[in-house]
DNA sequence: GGATATACTTGTTCTGTACAACTATTGCTG
DNA sequence: CAGCAATAGTTGTACAGAACAAGTATATCC
């Protein structure tokens, strides 16, 4: 690996880590302000962008286990921000859709976030703003090429059990 | 607010939100791999950068309540990554310092992250890399000018209680 | 010197997430 | 085609991170 690349990576590490750290806090506050958890918000945004998603697709998108996703969807359904529908082809599948109410909330959150960013951008010299945004999408593109979640944890001394074997005792 | 700024803010919102989302997942996996929680890691990094910090300073830095911070420090002390010391002037204060072991772990984590970033950077056209990093620090500077945590939550219908009044019943 | 403020700790609760087991459905194969 | 295996999701349970409330010790101010 070239020395230059290493130096650049070090610099990026410093800057980006700190940037994300700061951003996270504000983002969290902003979103929670609207009564959504981060996961709920991500899920809702994903649903707003597509017509419908299955529980599994959502889980993969958010890097959550399906069991967790079920519960996040439960919350959204309970608050009537999303609804569960059936899939015509495969009756095991659960198609999740956003409701009008959900769509409205996503719009509201987005508006607040955009305001937030406008505030940030205002303190960036006007002539650099486009460059900053451009750089960001460049980096995003780079990230997109890589897996976002670690591929399950097949790592450790984890025994693969037969599905239909004798039920395993809980510890 | 100018229409241009709004458009830019919208674009930034989209790109940056997605970038952070993806980054978070990887970051979480990466760090947990070293046996540190995110908060522990942030705390340790802050400690590595300075000589010592009080519990309160750490809490402010991480946007955590002091009570939570106490426990995060507990964890670091238990695993001998940090130690608690006294303050010569004010005996209420708890000065937290990183140990040699902690410093080594921070270095290890950092190394892994830098590798990660090098991988990302490699997929960015070589001639854009410096610009991307520059843009990032520009944005970071902009964020630094703003408070990172929402200023306590004086917002809601929250009653301010007298400190020395009759103890309030838990619900 | 006593009330009040500050810095932290401890007890408790809540929420988010994972893991294991279970149900229902679909698909594959002898 | 019967039955086993795979897939999609739900439910029971456990645990960690974080908050809130109350408690303790020290410092500061009138």
Coordinates of C-alpha atoms (C1' of nucleotides) in Angstrom, one line a residue:
Chain A
X1 CA 0.0 0.0 0.0
X2 CA 1.4 3.4 -1.0
X3 CA 2.6 5.7 1.8
X4 CA 0.5 8.5 0.3
X5 CA -2.6 6.4 0.5
X6 CA -1.9 5.5 4.1
X7 CA -1.4 9.1 5.0
X8 CA -4.6 10.1 3.3
X9 CA -6.5 7.2 5.0
X10 CA -5.2 8.4 8.4
X11 CA -6.4 11.9 7.7
X12 CA -9.7 10.7 6.5
X13 CA -10.1 8.5 9.6
X14 CA -9.5 11.4 11.9
X15 CA -11.8 13.8 10.2
X16 CA -14.5 11.5 9.2
X17 CA -14.8 9.7 12.6
X18 CA -15.1 13.0 14.3
X19 CA -17.6 14.3 11.8
X20 CA -19.8 11.2 12.1
X21 CA -19.6 11.4 15.9
X22 CA -20.8 14.9 16.0
X23 CA -23.4 14.3 13.3
X24 CA -24.8 11.3 15.1
X25 CA -25.7 13.2 18.2
X26 CA -27.6 15.9 16.4
X27 CA -29.3 13.5 14.1
X28 CA -30.4 11.4 17.0
X29 CA -31.8 14.4 18.8
X30 CA -33.5 15.7 15.7
X31 CA -35.2 12.4 15.0
X32 CA -36.1 11.6 18.5
X33 CA -37.7 15.0 18.7
X34 CA -40.3 13.6 16.3
X35 CA -41.0 10.6 18.5
X36 CA -39.1 8.1 16.3
X37 CA -36.2 5.9 17.2
X38 CA -33.3 5.9 14.7
X39 CA -34.3 2.4 13.4
X40 CA -37.9 3.4 13.1
X41 CA -36.8 6.4 11.1
X42 CA -34.5 4.5 8.8
X43 CA -37.2 2.0 8.2
X44 CA -39.8 4.6 7.5
X45 CA -37.5 6.4 5.1
X46 CA -36.8 3.2 3.2
X47 CA -40.5 2.5 3.0
X48 CA -41.2 6.1 1.8
X49 CA -38.8 5.6 -1.1
X50 CA -40.2 2.3 -2.3
X51 CA -43.7 1.0 -2.7
X52 CA -43.4 -1.8 -0.3
X53 CA -40.7 -3.9 1.4
X54 CA -40.7 -7.2 3.1
X55 CA -39.7 -7.6 6.7
X56 CA -36.5 -9.4 5.6
X57 CA -35.6 -6.7 3.1
X58 CA -36.0 -4.0 5.7
X59 CA -33.9 -6.0 8.1
X60 CA -31.1 -6.3 5.6
X61 CA -31.3 -2.6 4.8
X62 CA -31.0 -1.7 8.4
X63 CA -28.5 -4.4 9.3
X64 CA -30.9 -5.8 11.9
X65 CA -32.0 -9.3 12.7
X66 CA -35.4 -10.2 11.4
X67 CA -36.7 -10.8 14.9
X68 CA -35.7 -7.2 15.8
X69 CA -37.2 -5.9 12.5
X70 CA -40.5 -7.6 13.3
X71 CA -40.7 -5.5 16.5
X72 CA -39.7 -2.3 14.8
X73 CA -42.4 -2.9 12.3
X74 CA -44.8 -3.6 15.1
X75 CA -44.1 -0.2 16.6
X76 CA -44.7 1.5 13.2
X77 CA -47.9 -0.4 12.8
X78 CA -49.1 0.4 16.3
X79 CA -48.5 4.1 15.7
X80 CA -50.2 3.8 12.3
X81 CA -47.1 5.0 10.4
X82 CA -47.0 1.7 8.4
X83 CA -49.2 -1.3 7.7
X84 CA -48.6 -4.9 7.0
X85 CA -49.9 -6.5 3.8
X86 CA -49.9 -9.9 2.3
X87 CA -47.9 -11.0 -0.7
X88 CA -50.0 -12.6 -3.5
X89 CA -47.4 -15.1 -4.5
X90 CA -45.9 -16.2 -1.2
X91 CA -48.0 -16.3 1.8
X92 CA -45.1 -16.4 4.2
X93 CA -44.0 -13.0 3.1
X94 CA -45.1 -9.8 4.9
X95 CA -45.2 -6.7 2.7
X96 CA -44.8 -3.6 4.7
X97 CA -46.1 -0.3 3.4
X98 CA -46.0 3.2 4.7
X99 CA -49.3 5.0 5.5
X100 CA -50.2 8.6 4.6
X101 CA -49.5 9.5 8.1
X102 CA -46.1 7.9 7.9
X103 CA -45.3 9.7 4.7
X104 CA -46.2 13.0 6.4
X105 CA -43.9 12.3 9.3
X106 CA -41.0 11.4 7.0
X107 CA -41.5 14.7 5.2
X108 CA -41.6 16.6 8.5
X109 CA -38.4 14.9 9.7
X110 CA -36.7 15.5 6.4
X111 CA -37.6 19.2 6.6
X112 CA -36.1 19.5 10.0
X113 CA -32.9 17.8 8.9
X114 CA -32.7 20.0 5.8
X115 CA -33.0 23.1 8.0
X116 CA -30.2 21.7 10.1
X117 CA -28.0 21.2 7.1
X118 CA -28.8 24.5 5.7
X119 CA -27.5 25.9 9.0
X120 CA -24.3 23.9 8.7
X121 CA -23.8 24.8 5.1
X122 CA -24.2 28.5 5.8
X123 CA -21.0 28.4 7.8
X124 CA -19.2 26.8 4.8
X125 CA -17.8 29.4 2.4
X126 CA -20.4 29.7 -0.4
X127 CA -18.0 28.8 -3.1
X128 CA -17.0 25.5 -1.5
X129 CA -20.4 24.2 -0.9
X130 CA -20.9 22.3 -4.1
X131 CA -17.4 20.8 -3.8
X132 CA -18.2 19.6 -0.3
X133 CA -21.4 17.9 -1.5
X134 CA -19.7 16.5 -4.4
X135 CA -16.9 15.0 -2.3
X136 CA -19.6 13.5 0.0
X137 CA -21.3 11.7 -2.8
X138 CA -18.0 10.5 -4.1
X139 CA -17.2 9.0 -0.7
X140 CA -20.7 7.5 -0.5
X141 CA -20.2 5.8 -3.8
X142 CA -17.0 4.3 -2.4
X143 CA -18.8 3.0 0.6
X144 CA -21.6 1.6 -1.4
X145 CA -19.1 -0.8 -3.0
X146 CA -18.5 -2.5 0.3
X147 CA -20.7 -4.7 2.4
X148 CA -22.4 -2.6 5.1
X149 CA -22.9 -5.3 7.7
X150 CA -20.4 -7.9 8.7
X151 CA -21.5 -11.2 7.1
X152 CA -23.3 -12.8 10.0
X153 CA -21.0 -14.1 12.6
X154 CA -19.9 -17.5 11.4
X155 CA -16.6 -16.7 13.0
X156 CA -16.4 -18.0 16.5
X157 CA -16.7 -21.5 17.9
X158 CA -20.3 -21.6 16.9
X159 CA -21.8 -25.0 16.3
X160 CA -24.1 -25.5 13.4
X161 CA -27.1 -27.3 14.6
X162 CA -29.4 -29.6 12.7
X163 CA -32.8 -27.9 12.3
X164 CA -34.9 -30.9 13.1
X165 CA -32.6 -32.4 15.7
X166 CA -33.5 -32.7 19.3
X167 CA -34.6 -29.3 20.6
X168 CA -31.7 -27.6 22.2
X169 CA -32.1 -26.7 25.9
X170 CA -31.9 -23.1 26.7
X171 CA -29.1 -22.4 29.1
Chain B
X1 CA -33.1 31.4 2.9
X2 CA -31.9 31.3 -0.6
X3 CA -33.3 28.6 -2.9
X4 CA -29.9 27.5 -3.8
X5 CA -28.9 26.9 -0.3
X6 CA -32.1 24.9 0.3
X7 CA -31.3 22.7 -2.7
X8 CA -27.8 22.2 -1.5
X9 CA -29.0 21.4 1.9
X10 CA -31.4 18.8 0.5
X11 CA -28.7 17.2 -1.4
X12 CA -26.4 17.2 1.5
X13 CA -29.1 15.7 3.7
X14 CA -29.6 12.8 1.3
X15 CA -26.0 12.0 0.7
X16 CA -24.7 12.5 4.2
X17 CA -27.5 10.7 5.9
X18 CA -27.0 7.7 3.8
X19 CA -23.2 7.9 4.2
X20 CA -23.5 8.0 7.9
X21 CA -26.0 5.2 8.0
X22 CA -23.6 2.9 6.1
X23 CA -20.6 4.0 8.0
X24 CA -22.3 3.4 11.4
X25 CA -22.9 -0.3 10.7
X26 CA -19.3 -0.9 9.7
X27 CA -17.9 1.2 12.5
X28 CA -20.0 -0.7 15.0
X29 CA -18.8 -4.1 13.8
X30 CA -15.2 -2.9 13.6
X31 CA -15.2 -1.7 17.1
X32 CA -17.1 -4.5 18.7
X33 CA -14.6 -6.7 17.1
X34 CA -12.0 -5.3 19.5
X35 CA -14.3 -5.8 22.4
X36 CA -15.2 -2.2 22.9
X37 CA -18.7 -0.6 22.8
X38 CA -19.0 2.5 20.8
X39 CA -19.1 4.7 23.9
X40 CA -16.1 3.0 25.4
X41 CA -14.2 3.6 22.2
X42 CA -15.1 7.2 22.0
X43 CA -14.1 7.7 25.6
X44 CA -10.9 5.9 25.2
X45 CA -10.0 7.9 22.1
X46 CA -10.7 11.1 23.9
X47 CA -8.5 10.0 26.8
X48 CA -5.7 9.0 24.4
X49 CA -5.7 12.5 23.0
X50 CA -5.5 14.4 26.2
X51 CA -3.7 13.8 29.4
X52 CA -6.7 13.3 31.6
X53 CA -10.4 14.2 31.6
X54 CA -13.0 14.4 34.4
X55 CA -16.1 12.2 34.2
X56 CA -18.1 15.3 33.5
X57 CA -15.9 16.4 30.6
X58 CA -16.1 12.9 29.1
X59 CA -19.9 12.9 29.5
X60 CA -20.2 16.2 27.7
X61 CA -17.9 15.0 25.0
X62 CA -19.9 11.9 24.3
X63 CA -23.3 13.6 24.9
X64 CA -24.1 11.2 27.7
X65 CA -25.5 11.7 31.2
X66 CA -22.9 11.7 33.9
X67 CA -24.5 8.7 35.5
X68 CA -24.1 6.8 32.3
X69 CA -20.5 8.0 31.9
X70 CA -19.7 6.8 35.4
X71 CA -20.6 3.3 34.3
X72 CA -18.7 3.5 31.0
X73 CA -15.6 4.5 33.0
X74 CA -16.3 1.7 35.3
X75 CA -16.1 -0.7 32.4
X76 CA -12.8 0.8 31.2
X77 CA -11.4 0.6 34.7
X78 CA -12.5 -2.9 35.1
X79 CA -10.8 -4.0 31.9
X80 CA -7.7 -1.9 32.9
X81 CA -7.9 0.3 29.9
X82 CA -8.2 3.4 32.1
X83 CA -7.8 4.4 35.7
X84 CA -9.4 6.9 38.0
X85 CA -7.3 9.4 39.8
X86 CA -7.9 12.3 42.2
X87 CA -7.8 15.9 41.5
X88 CA -5.4 17.9 43.7
X89 CA -7.6 21.0 44.0
X90 CA -11.1 19.6 44.1
X91 CA -11.7 16.3 45.8
X92 CA -15.1 15.8 44.2
X93 CA -13.6 15.5 40.8
X94 CA -12.5 12.3 39.3
X95 CA -9.7 12.5 36.8
X96 CA -9.8 9.6 34.3
X97 CA -6.6 8.6 32.6
X98 CA -5.8 6.0 29.9
X99 CA -3.5 3.2 30.8
X100 CA -0.7 1.8 28.6
X101 CA -3.0 -1.1 27.7
X102 CA -5.7 1.3 26.7
X103 CA -3.4 3.3 24.6
X104 CA -2.3 0.1 22.8
X105 CA -5.9 -0.9 22.1
X106 CA -6.7 2.6 20.7
X107 CA -3.8 2.2 18.4
X108 CA -5.0 -1.2 17.3
X109 CA -8.5 0.0 16.6
X110 CA -7.2 3.0 14.8
X111 CA -5.0 0.8 12.6
X112 CA -7.9 -1.3 11.7
X113 CA -10.0 1.8 10.8
X114 CA -7.3 3.3 8.7
X115 CA -7.1 0.1 6.8
X116 CA -10.8 0.2 6.3
X117 CA -10.5 3.8 5.0
X118 CA -7.6 3.0 2.8
X119 CA -9.9 0.4 1.2
X120 CA -12.6 2.9 0.7
X121 CA -10.2 5.6 -0.6
X122 CA -8.8 3.1 -3.1
X123 CA -12.1 3.1 -4.9
X124 CA -12.1 6.9 -5.1
X125 CA -10.2 8.3 -8.2
X126 CA -6.7 9.1 -7.0
X127 CA -6.8 12.7 -8.1
X128 CA -10.0 13.4 -6.1
X129 CA -8.8 11.9 -2.8
X130 CA -7.3 15.1 -1.4
X131 CA -10.3 17.1 -2.4
X132 CA -12.6 14.6 -0.7
X133 CA -10.6 14.8 2.5
X134 CA -10.4 18.6 2.3
X135 CA -14.2 18.9 1.9
X136 CA -14.7 16.6 4.8
X137 CA -12.6 18.8 7.1
X138 CA -14.5 21.8 5.8
X139 CA -17.8 20.3 6.8
X140 CA -16.4 19.2 10.1
X141 CA -15.3 22.7 10.8
X142 CA -18.9 23.8 10.1
X143 CA -20.2 21.2 12.5
X144 CA -17.8 22.3 15.2
X145 CA -19.4 25.7 15.4
X146 CA -22.7 24.2 16.5
X147 CA -23.6 22.5 19.8
X148 CA -23.4 18.8 19.4
X149 CA -26.1 17.8 21.9
X150 CA -29.4 19.3 22.2
X151 CA -29.2 21.6 25.3
X152 CA -30.8 19.3 28.0
X153 CA -34.4 18.8 27.4
X154 CA -36.1 21.7 29.0
X155 CA -38.6 21.4 26.2
X156 CA -41.6 19.3 27.2
X157 CA -44.1 19.7 30.1
X158 CA -41.3 18.9 32.5
X159 CA -41.6 20.3 36.0
X160 CA -38.6 21.8 37.6
X161 CA -38.4 20.4 41.1
X162 CA -36.8 21.9 44.1
X163 CA -33.6 20.1 45.0
X164 CA -34.2 19.9 48.7
X165 CA -37.9 19.6 48.7
X166 CA -39.8 16.5 49.8
X167 CA -38.5 13.5 48.0
X168 CA -40.6 12.9 44.9
X169 CA -42.3 9.5 44.7
X170 CA -41.3 7.3 41.9
X171 CA -44.2 6.4 39.8
Chain C
dG1 C1' -21.9 28.4 59.6
dG2 C1' -25.6 26.9 57.0
dA3 C1' -28.0 26.9 52.5
dT4 C1' -27.0 25.9 47.9
dA5 C1' -24.4 24.3 44.1
dT6 C1' -21.2 20.9 41.9
dA7 C1' -19.3 16.3 40.8
dC8 C1' -20.1 12.0 41.0
dT9 C1' -22.2 7.2 42.4
dT10 C1' -25.9 4.0 43.0
dG11 C1' -30.6 2.0 42.4
dT12 C1' -34.0 1.3 39.1
dT13 C1' -36.4 1.3 34.8
dC14 C1' -36.9 1.4 29.8
dT15 C1' -35.6 0.5 25.1
dG16 C1' -33.1 -1.7 21.5
dT17 C1' -31.1 -5.7 20.0
dA18 C1' -29.8 -10.5 19.6
dC19 C1' -30.5 -15.4 20.1
dA20 C1' -33.3 -19.6 20.4
dA21 C1' -37.4 -21.8 19.6
dC22 C1' -41.7 -22.0 17.2
dT23 C1' -45.3 -21.7 13.2
dA24 C1' -46.5 -21.5 8.6
dT25 C1' -45.5 -21.8 4.0
dT26 C1' -42.8 -23.1 -0.1
dG27 C1' -39.6 -25.9 -2.7
dC28 C1' -36.9 -29.9 -3.7
dT29 C1' -35.9 -34.7 -4.2
dG30 C1' -36.1 -39.7 -4.0
Chain D
dC1 C1' -46.4 -37.2 -4.3
dA2 C1' -44.7 -37.6 0.4
dG3 C1' -41.7 -36.0 3.3
dC4 C1' -37.6 -33.4 4.4
dA5 C1' -35.3 -29.1 4.1
dA6 C1' -35.3 -24.2 3.4
dT7 C1' -37.4 -19.7 3.9
dA8 C1' -40.2 -15.9 6.2
dG9 C1' -41.7 -14.3 10.0
dT10 C1' -43.3 -14.2 15.2
dT11 C1' -42.7 -14.9 20.1
dG12 C1' -40.1 -15.8 24.5
dT13 C1' -36.2 -14.4 26.9
dA14 C1' -31.9 -12.2 28.1
dC15 C1' -28.7 -8.6 28.1
dA16 C1' -26.5 -4.1 27.4
dG17 C1' -26.7 0.9 26.9
dA18 C1' -28.7 4.8 28.4
dA19 C1' -31.8 7.7 31.2
dC20 C1' -33.9 9.4 35.5
dA21 C1' -34.1 9.8 40.5
dA22 C1' -32.1 9.9 44.7
dG23 C1' -28.0 9.7 47.6
dT24 C1' -23.1 11.2 49.1
dA25 C1' -19.2 14.0 49.5
dT26 C1' -17.1 18.2 48.7
dA27 C1' -16.9 23.2 47.5
dT28 C1' -18.7 27.9 47.5
dC29 C1' -21.3 31.9 48.8
dC30 C1' -23.9 34.9 51.8

